[in-house]
XYZ file of C-alpha atoms in Angstrom:
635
model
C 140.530 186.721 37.812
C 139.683 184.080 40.116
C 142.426 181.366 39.788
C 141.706 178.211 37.812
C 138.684 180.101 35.696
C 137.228 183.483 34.424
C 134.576 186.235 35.660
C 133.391 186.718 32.532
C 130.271 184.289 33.059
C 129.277 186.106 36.278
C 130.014 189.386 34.846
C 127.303 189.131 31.797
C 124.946 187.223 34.415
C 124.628 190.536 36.281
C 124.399 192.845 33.373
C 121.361 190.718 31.926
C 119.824 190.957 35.397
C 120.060 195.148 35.477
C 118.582 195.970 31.692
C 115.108 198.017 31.995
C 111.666 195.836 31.716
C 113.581 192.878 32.710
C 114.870 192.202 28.999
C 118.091 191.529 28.775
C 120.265 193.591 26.147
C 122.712 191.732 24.417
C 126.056 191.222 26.129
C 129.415 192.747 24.583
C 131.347 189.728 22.749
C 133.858 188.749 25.757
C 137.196 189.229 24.973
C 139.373 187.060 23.526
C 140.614 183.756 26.072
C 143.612 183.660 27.371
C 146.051 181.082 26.672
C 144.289 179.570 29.833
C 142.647 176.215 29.268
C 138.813 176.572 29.696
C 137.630 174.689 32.446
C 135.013 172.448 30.781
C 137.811 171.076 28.728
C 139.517 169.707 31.525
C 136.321 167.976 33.702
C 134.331 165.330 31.659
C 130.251 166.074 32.195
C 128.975 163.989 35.108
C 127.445 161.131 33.891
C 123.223 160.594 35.276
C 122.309 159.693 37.970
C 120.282 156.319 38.844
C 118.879 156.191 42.347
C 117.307 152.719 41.678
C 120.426 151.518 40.152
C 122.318 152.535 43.445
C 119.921 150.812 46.100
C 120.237 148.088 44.348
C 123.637 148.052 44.512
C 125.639 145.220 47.092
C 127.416 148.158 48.157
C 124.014 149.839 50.069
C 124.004 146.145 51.538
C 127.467 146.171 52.849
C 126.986 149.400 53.900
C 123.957 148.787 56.130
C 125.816 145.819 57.601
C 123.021 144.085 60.014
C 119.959 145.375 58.276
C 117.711 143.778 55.786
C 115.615 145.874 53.475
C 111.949 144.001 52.897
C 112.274 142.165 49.374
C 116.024 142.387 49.178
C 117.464 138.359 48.991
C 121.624 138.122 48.387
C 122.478 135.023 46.718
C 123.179 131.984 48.319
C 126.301 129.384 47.876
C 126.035 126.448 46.821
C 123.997 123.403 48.228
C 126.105 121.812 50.468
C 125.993 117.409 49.745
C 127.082 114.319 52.052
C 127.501 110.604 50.795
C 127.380 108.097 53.473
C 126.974 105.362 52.301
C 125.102 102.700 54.213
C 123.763 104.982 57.023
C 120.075 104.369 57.263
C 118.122 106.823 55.504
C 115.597 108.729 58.108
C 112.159 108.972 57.299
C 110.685 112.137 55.437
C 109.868 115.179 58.776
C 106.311 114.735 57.406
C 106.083 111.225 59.201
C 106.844 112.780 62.453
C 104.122 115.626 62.551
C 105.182 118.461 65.114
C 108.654 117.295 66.043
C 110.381 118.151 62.549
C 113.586 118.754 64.523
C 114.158 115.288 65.873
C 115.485 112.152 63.944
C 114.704 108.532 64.855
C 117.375 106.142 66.602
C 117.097 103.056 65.983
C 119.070 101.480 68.252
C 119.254 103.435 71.892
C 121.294 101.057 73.837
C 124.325 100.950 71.913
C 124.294 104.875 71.355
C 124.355 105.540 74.841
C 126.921 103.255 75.373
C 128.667 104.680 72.392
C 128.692 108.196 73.798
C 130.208 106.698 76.887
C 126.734 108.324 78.864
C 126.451 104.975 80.816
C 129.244 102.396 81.847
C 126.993 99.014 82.629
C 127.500 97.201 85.723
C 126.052 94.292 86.454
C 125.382 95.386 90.515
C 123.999 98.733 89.489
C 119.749 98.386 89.579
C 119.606 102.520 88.537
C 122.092 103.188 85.514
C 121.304 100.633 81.950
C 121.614 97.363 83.573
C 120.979 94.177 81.173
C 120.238 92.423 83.841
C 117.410 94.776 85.053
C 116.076 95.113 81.542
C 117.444 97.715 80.201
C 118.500 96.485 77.332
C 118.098 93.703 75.517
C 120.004 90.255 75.693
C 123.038 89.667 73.451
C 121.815 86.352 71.679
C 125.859 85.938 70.773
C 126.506 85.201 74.516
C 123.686 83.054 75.059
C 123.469 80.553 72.146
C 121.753 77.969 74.555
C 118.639 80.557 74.958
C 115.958 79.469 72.770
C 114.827 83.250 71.349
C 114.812 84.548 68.299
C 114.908 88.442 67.094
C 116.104 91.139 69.185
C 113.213 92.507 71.277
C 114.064 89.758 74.230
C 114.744 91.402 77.750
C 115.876 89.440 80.975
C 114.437 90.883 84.534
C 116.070 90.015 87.517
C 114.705 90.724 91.126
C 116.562 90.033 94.179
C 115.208 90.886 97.684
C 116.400 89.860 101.079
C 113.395 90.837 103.717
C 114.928 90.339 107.845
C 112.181 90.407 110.380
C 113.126 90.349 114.248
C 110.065 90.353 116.759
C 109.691 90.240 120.130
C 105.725 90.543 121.910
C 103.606 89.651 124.125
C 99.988 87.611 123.477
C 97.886 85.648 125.824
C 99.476 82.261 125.803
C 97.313 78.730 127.245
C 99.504 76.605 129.477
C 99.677 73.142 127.744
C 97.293 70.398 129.364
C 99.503 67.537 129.360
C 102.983 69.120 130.684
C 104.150 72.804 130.966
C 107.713 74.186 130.752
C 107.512 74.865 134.480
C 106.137 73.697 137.281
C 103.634 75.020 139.076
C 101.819 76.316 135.748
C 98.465 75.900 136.699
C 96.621 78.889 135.471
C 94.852 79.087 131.847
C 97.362 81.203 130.794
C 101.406 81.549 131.565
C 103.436 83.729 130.852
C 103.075 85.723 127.531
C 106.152 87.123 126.248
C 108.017 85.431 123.016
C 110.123 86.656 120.208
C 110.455 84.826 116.274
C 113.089 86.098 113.777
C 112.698 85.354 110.083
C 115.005 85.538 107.030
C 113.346 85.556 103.572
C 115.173 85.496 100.529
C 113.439 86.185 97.289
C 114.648 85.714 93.153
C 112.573 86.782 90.470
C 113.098 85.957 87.262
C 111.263 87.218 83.749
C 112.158 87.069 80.322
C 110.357 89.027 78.508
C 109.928 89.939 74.707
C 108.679 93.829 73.541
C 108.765 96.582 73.973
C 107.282 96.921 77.710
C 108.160 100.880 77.551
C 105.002 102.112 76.294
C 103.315 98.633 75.624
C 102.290 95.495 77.057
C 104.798 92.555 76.555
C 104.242 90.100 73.738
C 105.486 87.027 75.980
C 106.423 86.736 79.400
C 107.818 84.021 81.203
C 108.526 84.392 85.686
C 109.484 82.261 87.923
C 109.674 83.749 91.473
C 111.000 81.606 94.316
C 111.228 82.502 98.290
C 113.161 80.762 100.932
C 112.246 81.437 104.555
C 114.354 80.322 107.677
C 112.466 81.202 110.798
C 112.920 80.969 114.238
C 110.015 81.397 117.477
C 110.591 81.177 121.209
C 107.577 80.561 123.471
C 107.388 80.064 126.705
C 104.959 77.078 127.250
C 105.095 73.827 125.290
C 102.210 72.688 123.014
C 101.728 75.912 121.383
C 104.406 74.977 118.278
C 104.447 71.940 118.307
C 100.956 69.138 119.541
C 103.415 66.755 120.929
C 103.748 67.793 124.529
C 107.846 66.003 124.448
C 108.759 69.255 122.001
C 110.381 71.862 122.763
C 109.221 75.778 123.313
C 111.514 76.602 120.438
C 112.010 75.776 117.206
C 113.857 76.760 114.022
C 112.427 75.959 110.586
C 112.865 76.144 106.793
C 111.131 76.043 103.697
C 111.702 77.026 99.731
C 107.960 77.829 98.301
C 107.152 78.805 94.205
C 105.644 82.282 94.536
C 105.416 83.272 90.839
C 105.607 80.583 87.980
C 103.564 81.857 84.953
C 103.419 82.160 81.654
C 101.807 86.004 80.146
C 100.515 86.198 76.551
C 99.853 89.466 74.669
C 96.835 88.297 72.591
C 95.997 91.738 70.759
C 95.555 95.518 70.289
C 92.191 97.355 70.155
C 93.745 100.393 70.044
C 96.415 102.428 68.265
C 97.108 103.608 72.042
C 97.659 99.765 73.039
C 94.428 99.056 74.827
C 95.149 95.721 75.013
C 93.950 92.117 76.350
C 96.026 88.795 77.674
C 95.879 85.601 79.220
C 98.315 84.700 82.151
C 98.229 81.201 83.416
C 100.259 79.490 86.243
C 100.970 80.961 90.184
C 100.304 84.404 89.753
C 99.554 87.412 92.062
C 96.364 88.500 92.135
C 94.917 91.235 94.901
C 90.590 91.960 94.719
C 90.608 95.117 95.751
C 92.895 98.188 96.455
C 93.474 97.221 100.200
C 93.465 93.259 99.518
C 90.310 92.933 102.752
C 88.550 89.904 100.572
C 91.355 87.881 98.569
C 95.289 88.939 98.262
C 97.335 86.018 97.439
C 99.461 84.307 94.668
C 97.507 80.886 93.603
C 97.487 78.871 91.032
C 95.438 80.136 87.938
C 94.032 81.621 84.506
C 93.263 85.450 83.982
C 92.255 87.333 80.884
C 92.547 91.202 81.927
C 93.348 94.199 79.563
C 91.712 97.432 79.189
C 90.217 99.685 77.178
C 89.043 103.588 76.186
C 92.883 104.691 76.778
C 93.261 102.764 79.878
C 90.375 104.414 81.665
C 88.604 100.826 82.038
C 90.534 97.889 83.094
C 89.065 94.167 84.084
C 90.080 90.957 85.204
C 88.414 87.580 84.635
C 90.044 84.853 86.730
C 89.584 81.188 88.348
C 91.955 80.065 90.882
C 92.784 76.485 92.431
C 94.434 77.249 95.621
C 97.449 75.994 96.677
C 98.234 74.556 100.412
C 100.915 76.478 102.540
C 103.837 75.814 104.179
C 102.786 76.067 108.165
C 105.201 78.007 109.437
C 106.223 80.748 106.796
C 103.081 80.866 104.883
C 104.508 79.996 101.550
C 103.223 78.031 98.451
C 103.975 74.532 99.451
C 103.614 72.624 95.648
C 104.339 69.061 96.971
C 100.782 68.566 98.332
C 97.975 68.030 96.334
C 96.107 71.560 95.555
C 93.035 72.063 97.978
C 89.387 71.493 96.839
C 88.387 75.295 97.214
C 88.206 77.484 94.020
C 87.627 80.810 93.197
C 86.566 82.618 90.160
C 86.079 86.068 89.883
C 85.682 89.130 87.842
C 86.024 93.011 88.052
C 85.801 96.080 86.247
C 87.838 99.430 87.380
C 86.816 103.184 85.534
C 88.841 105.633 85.940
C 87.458 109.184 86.954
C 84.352 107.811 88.229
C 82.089 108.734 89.449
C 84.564 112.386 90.434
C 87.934 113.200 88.494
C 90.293 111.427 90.441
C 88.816 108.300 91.765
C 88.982 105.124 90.580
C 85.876 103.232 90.879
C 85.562 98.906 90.640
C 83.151 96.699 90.680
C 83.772 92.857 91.621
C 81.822 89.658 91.656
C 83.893 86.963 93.425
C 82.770 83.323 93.725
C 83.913 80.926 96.295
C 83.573 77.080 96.071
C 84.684 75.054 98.337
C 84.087 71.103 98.160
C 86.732 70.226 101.363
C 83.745 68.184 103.581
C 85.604 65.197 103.572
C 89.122 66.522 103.771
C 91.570 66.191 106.773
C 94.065 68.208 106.952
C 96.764 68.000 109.416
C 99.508 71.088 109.672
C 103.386 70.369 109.539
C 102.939 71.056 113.819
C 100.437 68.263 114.160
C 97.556 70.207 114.636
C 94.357 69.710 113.109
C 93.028 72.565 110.740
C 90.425 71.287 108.980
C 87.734 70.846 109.746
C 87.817 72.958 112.561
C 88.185 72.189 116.309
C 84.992 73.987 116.610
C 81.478 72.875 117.092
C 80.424 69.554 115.693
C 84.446 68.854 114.667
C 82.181 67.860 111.228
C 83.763 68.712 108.008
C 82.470 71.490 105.958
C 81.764 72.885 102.020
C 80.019 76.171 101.502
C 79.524 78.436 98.171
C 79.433 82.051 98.997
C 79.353 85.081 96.416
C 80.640 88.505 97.440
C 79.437 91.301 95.394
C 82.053 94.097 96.261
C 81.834 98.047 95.480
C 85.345 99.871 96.114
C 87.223 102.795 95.224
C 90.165 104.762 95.338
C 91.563 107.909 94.724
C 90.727 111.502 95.496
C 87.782 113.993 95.861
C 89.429 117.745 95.588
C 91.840 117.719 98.428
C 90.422 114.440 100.643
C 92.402 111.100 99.735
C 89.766 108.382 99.742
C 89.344 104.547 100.066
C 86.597 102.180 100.593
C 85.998 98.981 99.929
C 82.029 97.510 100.465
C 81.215 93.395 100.313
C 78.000 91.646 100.610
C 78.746 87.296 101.699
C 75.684 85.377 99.992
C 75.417 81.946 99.995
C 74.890 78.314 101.560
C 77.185 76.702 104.137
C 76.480 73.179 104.000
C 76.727 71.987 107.700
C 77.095 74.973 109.942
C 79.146 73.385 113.218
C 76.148 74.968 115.538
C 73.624 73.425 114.132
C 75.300 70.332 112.235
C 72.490 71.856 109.499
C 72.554 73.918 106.141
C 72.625 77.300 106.795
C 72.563 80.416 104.677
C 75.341 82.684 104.617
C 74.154 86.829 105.039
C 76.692 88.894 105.636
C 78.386 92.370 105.297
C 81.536 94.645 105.000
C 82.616 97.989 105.145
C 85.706 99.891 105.129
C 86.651 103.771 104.512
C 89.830 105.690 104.955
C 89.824 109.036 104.528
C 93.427 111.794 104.615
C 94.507 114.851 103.561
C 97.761 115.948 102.771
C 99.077 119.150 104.096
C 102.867 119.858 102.943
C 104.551 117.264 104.373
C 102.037 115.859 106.300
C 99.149 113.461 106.198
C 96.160 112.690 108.301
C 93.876 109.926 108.112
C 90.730 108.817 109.354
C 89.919 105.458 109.208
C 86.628 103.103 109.963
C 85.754 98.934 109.436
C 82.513 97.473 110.178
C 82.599 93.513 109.120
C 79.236 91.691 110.569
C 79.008 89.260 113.906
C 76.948 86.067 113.684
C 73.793 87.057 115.911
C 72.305 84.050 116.699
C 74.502 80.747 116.070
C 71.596 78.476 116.422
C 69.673 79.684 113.688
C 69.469 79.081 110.097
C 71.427 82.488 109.207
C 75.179 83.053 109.346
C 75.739 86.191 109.330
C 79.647 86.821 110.172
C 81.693 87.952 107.350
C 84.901 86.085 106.728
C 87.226 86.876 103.845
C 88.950 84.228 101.759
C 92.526 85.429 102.258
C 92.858 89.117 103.794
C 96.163 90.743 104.144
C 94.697 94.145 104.411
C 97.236 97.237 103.875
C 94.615 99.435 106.558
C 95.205 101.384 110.348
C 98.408 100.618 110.039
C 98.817 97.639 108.526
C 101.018 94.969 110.361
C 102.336 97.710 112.281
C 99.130 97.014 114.024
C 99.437 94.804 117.392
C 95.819 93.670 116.281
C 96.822 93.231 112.902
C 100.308 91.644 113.154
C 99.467 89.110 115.979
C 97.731 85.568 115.900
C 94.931 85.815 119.288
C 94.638 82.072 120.408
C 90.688 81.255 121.308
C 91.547 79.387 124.202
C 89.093 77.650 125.913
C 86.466 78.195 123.591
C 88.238 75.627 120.650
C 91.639 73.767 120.237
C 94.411 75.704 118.224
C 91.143 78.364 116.881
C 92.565 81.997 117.063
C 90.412 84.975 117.409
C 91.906 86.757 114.466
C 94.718 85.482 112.653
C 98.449 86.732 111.983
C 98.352 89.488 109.411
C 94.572 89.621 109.624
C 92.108 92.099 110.935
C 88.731 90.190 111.121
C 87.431 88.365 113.974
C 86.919 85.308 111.988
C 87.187 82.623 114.569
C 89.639 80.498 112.301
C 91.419 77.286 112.621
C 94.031 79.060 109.778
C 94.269 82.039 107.377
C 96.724 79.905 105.046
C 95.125 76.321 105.459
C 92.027 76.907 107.368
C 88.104 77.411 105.809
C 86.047 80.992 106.239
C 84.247 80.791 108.790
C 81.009 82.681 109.233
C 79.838 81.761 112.245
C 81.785 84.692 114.217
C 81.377 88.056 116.026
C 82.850 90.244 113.624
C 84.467 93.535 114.010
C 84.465 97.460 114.023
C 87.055 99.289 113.890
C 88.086 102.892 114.085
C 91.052 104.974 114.301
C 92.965 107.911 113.696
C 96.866 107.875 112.311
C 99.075 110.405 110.830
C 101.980 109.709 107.933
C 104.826 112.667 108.700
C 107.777 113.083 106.136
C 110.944 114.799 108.521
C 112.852 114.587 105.708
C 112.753 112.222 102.016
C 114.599 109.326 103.790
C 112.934 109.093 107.048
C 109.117 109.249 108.008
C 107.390 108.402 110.878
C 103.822 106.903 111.294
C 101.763 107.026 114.220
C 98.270 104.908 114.837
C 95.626 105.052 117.294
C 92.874 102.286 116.976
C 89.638 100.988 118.917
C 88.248 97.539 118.219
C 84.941 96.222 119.411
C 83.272 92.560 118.466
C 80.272 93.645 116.303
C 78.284 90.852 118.795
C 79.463 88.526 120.782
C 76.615 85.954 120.950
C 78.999 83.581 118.911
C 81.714 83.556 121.701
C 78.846 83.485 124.217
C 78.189 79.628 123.073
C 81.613 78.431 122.657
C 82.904 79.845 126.321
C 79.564 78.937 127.794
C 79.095 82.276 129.555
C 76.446 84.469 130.055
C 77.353 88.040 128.284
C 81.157 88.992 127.053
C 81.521 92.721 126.512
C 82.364 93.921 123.157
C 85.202 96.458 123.790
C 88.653 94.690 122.725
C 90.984 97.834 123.433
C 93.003 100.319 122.484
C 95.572 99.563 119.309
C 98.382 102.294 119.562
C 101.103 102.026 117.499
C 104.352 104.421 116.404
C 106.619 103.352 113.488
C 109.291 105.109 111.675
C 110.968 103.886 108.622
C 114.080 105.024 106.488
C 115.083 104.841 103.054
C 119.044 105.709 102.768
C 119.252 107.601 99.785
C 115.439 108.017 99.384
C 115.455 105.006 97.238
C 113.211 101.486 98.117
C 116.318 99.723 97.594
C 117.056 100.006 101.161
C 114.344 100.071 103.702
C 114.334 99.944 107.528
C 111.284 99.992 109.500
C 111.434 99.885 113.574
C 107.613 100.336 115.054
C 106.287 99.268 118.550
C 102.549 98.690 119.546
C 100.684 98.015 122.235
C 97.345 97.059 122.879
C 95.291 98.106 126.243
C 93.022 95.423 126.649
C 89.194 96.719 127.372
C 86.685 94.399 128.818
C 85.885 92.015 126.218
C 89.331 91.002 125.873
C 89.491 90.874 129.713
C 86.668 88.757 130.232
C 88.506 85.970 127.707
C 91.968 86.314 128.840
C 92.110 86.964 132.640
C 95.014 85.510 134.494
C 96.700 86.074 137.370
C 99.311 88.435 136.104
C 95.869 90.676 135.495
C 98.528 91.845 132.207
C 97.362 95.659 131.597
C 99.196 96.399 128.126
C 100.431 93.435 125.341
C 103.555 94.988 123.690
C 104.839 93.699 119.855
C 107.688 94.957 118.590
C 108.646 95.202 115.028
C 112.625 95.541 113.182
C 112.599 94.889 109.641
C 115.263 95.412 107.064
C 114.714 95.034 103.180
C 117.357 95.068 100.886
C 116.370 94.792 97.124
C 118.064 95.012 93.942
């Protein structure tokens, strides 16, 4: 007996199993049970078994802890609920298509200030600066301000630019007197040095949103205040009274910017837009400024359109007279009679991905035939001391191609004029004469890591025959041309006196690189009656490091023809070659910012024969040296 049950079971199991034919006889009666409790009385029957009920079951769930079976969702608690009230309710995600996970703010200045991300100061341009723009003005702390709403910015611009020059130039000894005696020759000595301190405030107020649209209203006033100081070494050059001195020091305030900008419209969702500026304004004609880059009094509509691929200007400008001495806007004399309107359209990724092509029609009018104009040094300027000495008007239209950008890996600029029109009384011929003339300018680079070459060429037209009815020297209107080195140039950066061929006329004029034959760039007229220039060099841009780069130039100038010269020195033939322009210049940015900028270059220029045959002198000089240090500091 096995303990807990009985064999009986087993016992009649087998017995069933040995019968003959398989058929089971019928088993003896078992004997009669113990007093032993029969098992099935003791353990209840197993209840069934439900396999769906048990996967269904949390416990399979917790079980499997990590898993998910497909179909199987536990419940969820309870939706969670916040009052707040007064907090600005968001707009629905579907108004923000694509960035569902973001929420509006509508007020980003005081957040970030409320984080504590940025502590303003007043002295800091790069963190949020009110005073840069930043953020907009607190009406509360300027009640006097006549603005209303709170999309009102105020832009301040401060800049202090030092310049300190010495060079060398051919320099005429003054008829009447000279510093020393014993000055005899054409020319004395050439060397001379002027320092200049320019100070310059900008001021804007501005209403919109200027991040990613054009301002509604803007309102700038820029003003510039210039003490300068030049040393020369013969009298008469700065001053027509022979009794001055070879020095001087100077000073002048001139009104740079004072205009008013108006946002007229949309005619796009993407804020193509159009406006009207009036007042002294900026205004450059083409990428390089070679026809027209000044700030002059005036009205432009510009805008664009197509996503900003097209842009275009319509302008008219009354120019302003200058200051002599620092070239600034001098708004206590009467305006000149010479006017300008012009217009231009710019396409982006035209005619190759990458350039910027423009197209320009540029009209210049000038009525100033009976106008005398005397400079603040006493020297006549117009008309000029040239010819006839008979006052002058012209009209001249310059159709212009230019363009800028890049083809593949070549950098490219260019810049193409044709001068038509009608001088009234050419000074040759005291006759009209019709104005024909050409321009052409192309710089090509290409960057390789840190470096960048360039290859540069200018062709501007020479006059070829003064006593005709034809001028055909191109002159620009104002040209301060950013080109071979810009006024790191000795050819650029240097006023050539004309001496001996017409009183205080300069060959080409301070920041200038035609050969224009001009009384002055700032008060003088074009003149089209000159030899003209080519130009072409080679120059390299090297970035040691982000804060410091060095620039190297080398440049040959030639007069395009010289029969203009010829007439007015009264010689025979003048060779064309001018010289070699070398130049080296290396400027550093501490903390490879433009806040701080230092720029020390030198140049030299190796006269060839032209500029031989109309500067000789005794000291037979074999190099003119100009050296440049210039500091800006801007905030």
């Amino acid at each position: 007996m096995m303990a807990g049950g009985s064999l009986w079971p087993i016992i009649a199991s087998l017995a069933a199993q040995a019968a003959p034919g398989g058929a089971a006889e019928p088993a003896p009666a078992p004997p009669p049970a113990a007093e032993e409790p029969a098992l099935d009385d003791l353990t209840p029957p197993p209840p069934p078994v439900d396999w769906q009920e048990m996967m269904d079951d949390d416990l399979v769930t917790q079980i499997l802890e990590g898993r998910r079976r497909p179909g199987y969702q536990p419940d969820l608690p309870d939706q969670l609920t916040q009052d707040n009230v007064g907090a600005l309710r968001p707009p629905p995600p579907q108004a923000f298509p694509g960035i569902e996970d973001q929420l509006p703010v509508p007020d980003r200045w005081r957040l970030i200030e409320s984080l504590g991300v940025v502590k303003e100061r007043w002295f800091d341009p790069y963190h949020q600066n009110t005073l840069k723009g930043d953020r907009p003005i607190n009406r509360s702390k300027v009640p006097w301000l006549p603005i209303k709403g709170d999309d009102w910015f105020f832009v301040a611009n401060l800049v202090s630019d030092s310049v300190f020059e010495p060079r060398t130039f051919p320099i005429p000894v003054g008829v009447q007197t000279t510093e020393r005696p014993g000055s005899l020759d054409v020319f004395g000595k050439n060397r001379s040095f002027v320092a200049a301190q320019t100070f310059i405030a900008g001021f804007a107020l501005i209403k919109g949103s200027t991040a990613f649209k054009p301002p509604d209203v803007e309102y700038r006033l820029t003003l510039a205040y210039q003490a300068n100081y030049v040393d020369v070494p013969e009298r008469r050059v700065l001053d027509v009274r022979p009794s001055k001195a070879s020095h001087r020091f100077d000073h002048f305030i001139g009104v740079q910017e004072a205009f008013i900008d108006k946002h007229l419209g949309n005619t796009s969702d993407r804020f193509d837009f159009y406006s009207i500026r009036v007042g002294i304004q900026p205004f450059q004609s083409d990428f390089r400024g070679f026809l027209f880059n000044d700030s002059q009094l005036g009205v432009r509509l510009f805008g664009n359109r197509d996503n900003n691929r097209f842009q275009y200007n319509l302008a008219a400008f009354w120019r302003l007279e200058k200051d002599t001495n620092s070239g600034l806007n001098d708004i206590t004399q009467t305006p000149r009679d010479d006017f300008i309107f012009t217009g231009n359209l710019y396409r982006q990724d035209f005619p190759f991905v990458g350039l910027t092509s423009q197209v320009s029609v540029t009209y210049n009018m000038n009525r100033e035939k009976n106008d005398i104009q005397i400079d603040h040094n006493g020297f006549p300027v117009r008309p000029a001391l040239l010819g006839d000495l008979r006052g002058r008007e012209y009209d001249v239209v310059y159709l212009g191609y230019s363009a800028d950008g890049r083809i593949g890996r070549i950098n490219l600029t260019a810049s193409f004029y044709a001068a038509l029109g009608e001088d009234r009384n050419s000074f040759f011929t005291s006759k009209p004469a019709q104005i024909r003339a050409g321009f052409g300018a192309v710089e090509l680079s290409y960057d390789h890591d840190w470096m960048r070459f360039r290859l540069s060429g200018l062709y501007a037209t020479g006059d070829r025959d003064p006593y005709n009815n034809t001028e055909g020297g191109f002159d620009a209107i104002f040209e301060n041309p950013i080109f071979g080195g810009a006024d790191t140039s000795y050819w650029i950066r240097q006023t050539i006196p004309f001496a001996g061929g017409g009183r205080v006329i300069s060959i080409s004029g301070r920041n200038g690189l035609l050969n224009s034959l001009r009384s002055s760039k700032e008060e003088g007229q074009s003149n089209f009656n000159n030899p003209g220039t080519v130009f072409v060099g080679i120059g390299g841009d090297f970035d040691l490091t982000p804060e410091f780069r060095v620039s190297t130039n080398f440049n040959h100038l030639w007069f395009a023809d010289t029969s203009s010269l010829q007439v007015l020195r009264s010689e025979g033939s003048i060779p064309k070659d001018i010289g070699f322009d070398l130049s080296v210049a290396t400027i550093w940015r501490p903390k490879a910012t433009q806040n701080i900028v230092g720029r020390l270059s030198a140049a030299v220029l190796l006269p060839g024969k032209g500029f031989k045959d109309l500067f000789e002198n005794k000291q037979r000089d074999d190099a003119y040296l100009s050296i440049l240090a210039n500091v800006i500091v801007s905030f």
